[in-house]
mmCIF file of C-alpha atoms in Angstrom:
data_model
loop_
_atom_site.group_PDB
_atom_site.id
_atom_site.type_symbol
_atom_site.label_atom_id
_atom_site.label_comp_id
_atom_site.label_asym_id
_atom_site.label_seq_id
_atom_site.Cartn_x
_atom_site.Cartn_y
_atom_site.Cartn_z
ATOM 1 C CA MET A 1333 12.052 7.283 -12.318
ATOM 2 C CA ILE A 1334 10.750 10.427 -10.703
ATOM 3 C CA LEU A 1335 7.170 11.066 -9.668
ATOM 4 C CA SER A 1336 5.445 13.685 -11.765
ATOM 5 C CA GLY A 1337 2.326 13.897 -9.588
ATOM 6 C CA LYS A 1338 1.190 13.850 -5.957
ATOM 7 C CA SER A 1339 0.005 10.240 -5.812
ATOM 8 C CA ALA A 1340 1.090 6.895 -7.199
ATOM 9 C CA LEU A 1341 -0.161 3.318 -7.027
ATOM 10 C CA VAL A 1342 2.500 0.621 -7.430
ATOM 11 C CA LEU A 1343 1.214 -2.870 -8.193
ATOM 12 C CA GLY A 1344 3.076 -6.134 -8.674
ATOM 13 C CA GLY A 1345 3.269 -9.729 -7.605
ATOM 14 C CA ALA A 1346 4.969 -11.086 -4.505
ATOM 15 C CA ARG A 1347 8.712 -10.395 -4.528
ATOM 16 C CA SER A 1348 8.358 -8.418 -7.776
ATOM 17 C CA GLY A 1349 10.433 -5.480 -6.516
ATOM 18 C CA LYS A 1350 7.455 -3.156 -6.014
ATOM 19 C CA SER A 1351 8.421 -2.089 -2.482
ATOM 20 C CA ALA A 1352 12.033 -1.309 -3.417
ATOM 21 C CA PHE A 1353 10.842 0.636 -6.468
ATOM 22 C CA SER A 1354 8.326 2.549 -4.330
ATOM 23 C CA GLU A 1355 11.007 3.423 -1.807
ATOM 24 C CA ARG A 1356 13.218 4.776 -4.613
ATOM 25 C CA LEU A 1357 10.302 6.877 -5.880
ATOM 26 C CA ALA A 1358 9.745 8.308 -2.403
ATOM 27 C CA ILE A 1359 13.432 9.004 -1.803
ATOM 28 C CA ALA A 1360 13.730 10.816 -5.155
ATOM 29 C CA THR A 1361 11.126 13.367 -4.024
ATOM 30 C CA GLY A 1362 13.587 14.767 -1.491
ATOM 31 C CA LEU A 1363 10.693 15.193 0.958
ATOM 32 C CA GLU A 1364 10.486 14.086 4.604
ATOM 33 C CA ARG A 1365 9.821 10.341 4.403
ATOM 34 C CA HIS A 1366 7.019 8.576 6.256
ATOM 35 C CA TYR A 1367 6.302 4.854 5.975
ATOM 36 C CA ILE A 1368 2.920 3.429 6.971
ATOM 37 C CA ALA A 1369 3.235 -0.309 7.556
ATOM 38 C CA THR A 1370 -0.055 -2.208 7.492
ATOM 39 C CA GLY A 1371 1.306 -5.676 8.268
ATOM 40 C CA ARG A 1372 0.642 -7.550 11.479
ATOM 41 C CA ALA A 1373 3.195 -9.883 13.045
ATOM 42 C CA TYR A 1374 1.215 -13.020 13.828
ATOM 43 C CA ASP A 1375 4.260 -15.296 13.963
ATOM 44 C CA ASP A 1376 8.053 -15.304 14.226
ATOM 45 C CA GLU A 1377 8.546 -15.398 10.458
ATOM 46 C CA MET A 1378 6.435 -12.255 9.966
ATOM 47 C CA ARG A 1379 8.194 -10.520 12.871
ATOM 48 C CA ALA A 1380 11.531 -11.286 11.177
ATOM 49 C CA ARG A 1381 10.255 -9.923 7.834
ATOM 50 C CA ILE A 1382 9.083 -6.709 9.463
ATOM 51 C CA ALA A 1383 12.418 -6.283 11.271
ATOM 52 C CA THR A 1384 14.339 -6.864 8.028
ATOM 53 C CA HIS A 1385 12.214 -4.315 6.139
ATOM 54 C CA ARG A 1386 12.682 -1.741 8.908
ATOM 55 C CA GLU A 1387 16.456 -2.324 8.951
ATOM 56 C CA GLU A 1388 16.736 -2.114 5.147
ATOM 57 C CA ARG A 1389 14.856 1.216 5.100
ATOM 58 C CA GLY A 1390 17.196 2.686 7.664
ATOM 59 C CA PRO A 1391 16.745 5.599 10.059
ATOM 60 C CA SER A 1392 15.828 8.178 7.400
ATOM 61 C CA TRP A 1393 12.213 6.924 7.417
ATOM 62 C CA ILE A 1394 9.627 7.715 10.085
ATOM 63 C CA THR A 1395 7.659 4.481 10.500
ATOM 64 C CA HIS A 1396 3.985 4.363 11.509
ATOM 65 C CA GLU A 1397 2.514 0.909 12.118
ATOM 66 C CA GLN A 1398 -1.189 0.988 11.373
ATOM 67 C CA PRO A 1399 -2.923 -2.246 10.366
ATOM 68 C CA LEU A 1400 -6.514 -0.890 10.385
ATOM 69 C CA ASP A 1401 -6.941 2.889 10.558
ATOM 70 C CA LEU A 1402 -4.996 3.718 7.412
ATOM 71 C CA VAL A 1403 -7.050 6.838 6.670
ATOM 72 C CA GLY A 1404 -6.513 8.139 10.203
ATOM 73 C CA ALA A 1405 -2.770 7.532 9.912
ATOM 74 C CA LEU A 1406 -2.646 9.363 6.580
ATOM 75 C CA LYS A 1407 -4.580 12.322 8.010
ATOM 76 C CA ALA A 1408 -2.313 12.506 11.063
ATOM 77 C CA ILE A 1409 0.863 12.968 9.004
ATOM 78 C CA ASP A 1410 -0.599 14.727 5.952
ATOM 79 C CA ALA A 1411 1.456 17.846 5.267
ATOM 80 C CA ALA A 1412 3.103 19.572 2.359
ATOM 81 C CA GLY A 1413 6.743 18.567 2.404
ATOM 82 C CA HIS A 1414 5.997 14.938 3.334
ATOM 83 C CA VAL A 1415 6.057 11.840 1.180
ATOM 84 C CA ILE A 1416 4.055 8.949 2.626
ATOM 85 C CA LEU A 1417 4.673 5.382 1.481
ATOM 86 C CA VAL A 1418 1.886 2.920 2.341
ATOM 87 C CA ASP A 1419 2.979 -0.723 2.218
ATOM 88 C CA CYS A 1420 0.769 -2.533 1.574
ATOM 89 C CA LEU A 1421 -2.889 -2.269 0.652
ATOM 90 C CA THR A 1422 -3.477 -6.012 0.352
ATOM 91 C CA LEU A 1423 -2.378 -6.550 3.953
ATOM 92 C CA TRP A 1424 -4.704 -3.701 4.937
ATOM 93 C CA VAL A 1425 -7.607 -5.406 3.109
ATOM 94 C CA THR A 1426 -6.776 -8.678 4.869
ATOM 95 C CA ASN A 1427 -6.795 -6.924 8.248
ATOM 96 C CA LEU A 1428 -10.144 -5.274 7.478
ATOM 97 C CA MET A 1429 -11.627 -8.625 6.423
ATOM 98 C CA MET A 1430 -10.444 -10.255 9.651
ATOM 99 C CA GLU A 1431 -12.171 -7.465 11.608
ATOM 100 C CA GLU A 1432 -15.322 -7.781 9.452
ATOM 101 C CA ALA A 1433 -15.048 -4.084 8.593
ATOM 102 C CA ASP A 1434 -17.051 -2.303 5.908
ATOM 103 C CA ILE A 1435 -14.396 -2.538 3.208
ATOM 104 C CA PRO A 1436 -16.237 -0.520 0.526
ATOM 105 C CA ALA A 1437 -16.702 2.350 3.006
ATOM 106 C CA GLN A 1438 -13.055 2.139 4.100
ATOM 107 C CA ALA A 1439 -11.943 2.114 0.456
ATOM 108 C CA MET A 1440 -14.031 5.198 -0.325
ATOM 109 C CA SER A 1441 -12.541 7.016 2.682
ATOM 110 C CA LEU A 1442 -9.054 6.139 1.476
ATOM 111 C CA VAL A 1443 -9.799 7.399 -2.038
ATOM 112 C CA GLU A 1444 -11.125 10.676 -0.631
ATOM 113 C CA GLN A 1445 -8.041 11.094 1.567
ATOM 114 C CA ILE A 1446 -5.720 10.501 -1.390
ATOM 115 C CA LYS A 1447 -7.560 13.133 -3.401
ATOM 116 C CA ALA A 1448 -7.394 15.653 -0.530
ATOM 117 C CA SER A 1449 -3.821 14.937 0.549
ATOM 118 C CA ARG A 1450 -1.268 17.739 0.722
ATOM 119 C CA ALA A 1451 1.506 15.150 1.039
ATOM 120 C CA THR A 1452 2.806 13.040 -1.816
ATOM 121 C CA VAL A 1453 1.392 9.532 -1.353
ATOM 122 C CA VAL A 1454 2.788 6.279 -2.798
ATOM 123 C CA LEU A 1455 0.658 3.184 -2.248
ATOM 124 C CA VAL A 1456 1.988 -0.353 -2.725
ATOM 125 C CA SER A 1457 -0.228 -3.371 -3.342
ATOM 126 C CA ASN A 1458 -0.096 -6.930 -4.609
ATOM 127 C CA GLU A 1459 -1.828 -7.501 -7.911
ATOM 128 C CA VAL A 1460 -4.026 -10.509 -7.157
ATOM 129 C CA GLY A 1461 -6.180 -10.693 -10.280
ATOM 130 C CA LEU A 1462 -3.733 -12.349 -12.672
ATOM 131 C CA GLY A 1463 -4.023 -15.920 -11.394
ATOM 132 C CA ILE A 1464 -6.682 -18.566 -11.374
ATOM 133 C CA VAL A 1465 -10.001 -18.103 -9.603
ATOM 134 C CA PRO A 1466 -9.464 -18.980 -5.925
ATOM 135 C CA GLU A 1467 -11.131 -22.178 -4.758
ATOM 136 C CA ASN A 1468 -12.676 -20.842 -1.556
ATOM 137 C CA ARG A 1469 -15.124 -18.058 -0.806
ATOM 138 C CA MET A 1470 -12.893 -16.010 1.493
ATOM 139 C CA ALA A 1471 -10.047 -15.974 -1.033
ATOM 140 C CA ARG A 1472 -12.460 -14.936 -3.805
ATOM 141 C CA GLU A 1473 -13.852 -12.145 -1.608
ATOM 142 C CA PHE A 1474 -10.317 -10.974 -0.852
ATOM 143 C CA ARG A 1475 -9.408 -10.935 -4.547
ATOM 144 C CA ASP A 1476 -12.596 -9.011 -5.334
ATOM 145 C CA HIS A 1477 -12.058 -6.431 -2.555
ATOM 146 C CA ALA A 1478 -8.431 -5.899 -3.589
ATOM 147 C CA GLY A 1479 -9.306 -5.641 -7.281
ATOM 148 C CA ARG A 1480 -12.034 -3.082 -6.688
ATOM 149 C CA LEU A 1481 -9.760 -1.073 -4.369
ATOM 150 C CA HIS A 1482 -6.994 -1.052 -6.991
ATOM 151 C CA GLN A 1483 -9.415 0.218 -9.629
ATOM 152 C CA GLN A 1484 -10.686 2.994 -7.354
ATOM 153 C CA ILE A 1485 -7.195 4.151 -6.415
ATOM 154 C CA ALA A 1486 -5.892 3.884 -9.982
ATOM 155 C CA ALA A 1487 -8.734 6.141 -11.094
ATOM 156 C CA VAL A 1488 -7.624 8.971 -8.775
ATOM 157 C CA ALA A 1489 -3.848 8.395 -8.624
ATOM 158 C CA ASP A 1490 -1.702 10.646 -10.778
ATOM 159 C CA GLU A 1491 0.520 7.704 -11.677
ATOM 160 C CA VAL A 1492 0.193 3.919 -11.715
ATOM 161 C CA PHE A 1493 3.076 1.476 -12.108
ATOM 162 C CA PHE A 1494 3.228 -2.292 -12.517
ATOM 163 C CA VAL A 1495 6.458 -3.964 -11.378
ATOM 164 C CA ALA A 1496 7.612 -7.414 -12.509
ATOM 165 C CA ALA A 1497 11.096 -8.885 -11.991
ATOM 166 C CA GLY A 1498 12.203 -5.538 -10.553
ATOM 167 C CA LEU A 1499 11.258 -3.688 -13.734
ATOM 168 C CA PRO A 1500 8.642 -0.920 -13.463
ATOM 169 C CA LEU A 1501 6.145 -0.314 -16.238
ATOM 170 C CA ARG A 1502 4.368 3.042 -16.155
ATOM 171 C CA MET A 1503 0.684 2.393 -16.788
ATOM 172 C CA LYS A 1504 -0.644 5.907 -16.090
ATOM 173 C CA GLY A 1505 0.854 9.370 -15.800
#
């Protein structure tokens, strides 16, 4: 698939193929590729995952590690001729929750940046609203923050995809 707009939201479950699909979308633009990684390496397993992802992407990507100031990172590299892949929004929400940040304000800033961006922006996130209601308050708050963020971004994104078993379904655009 080829992007027809300037922004896309790619949703899917864990290991659904959403990151690989998003990378293919970004590569197909032919633009200078930037990757904003929001994950934090709290343990050896996560450090290994991050290293594997970086190696699989290869040297043709410019990687920016930014677990909290996603909007600032987007602004810093926003330029016509760039494609920016953000992976992933759910890790960003987790990081914001751990810092007790104002998530609705951060989400609104992100939406405004997406709308104003000169670069093509592809945002990856885990769809967390398809399962059972979480049993604890923090998990429910996380699900609610992520769900609201997805709705806000989907409303302004030119395209929205849902990926399951490596197969993308175009939902918008």
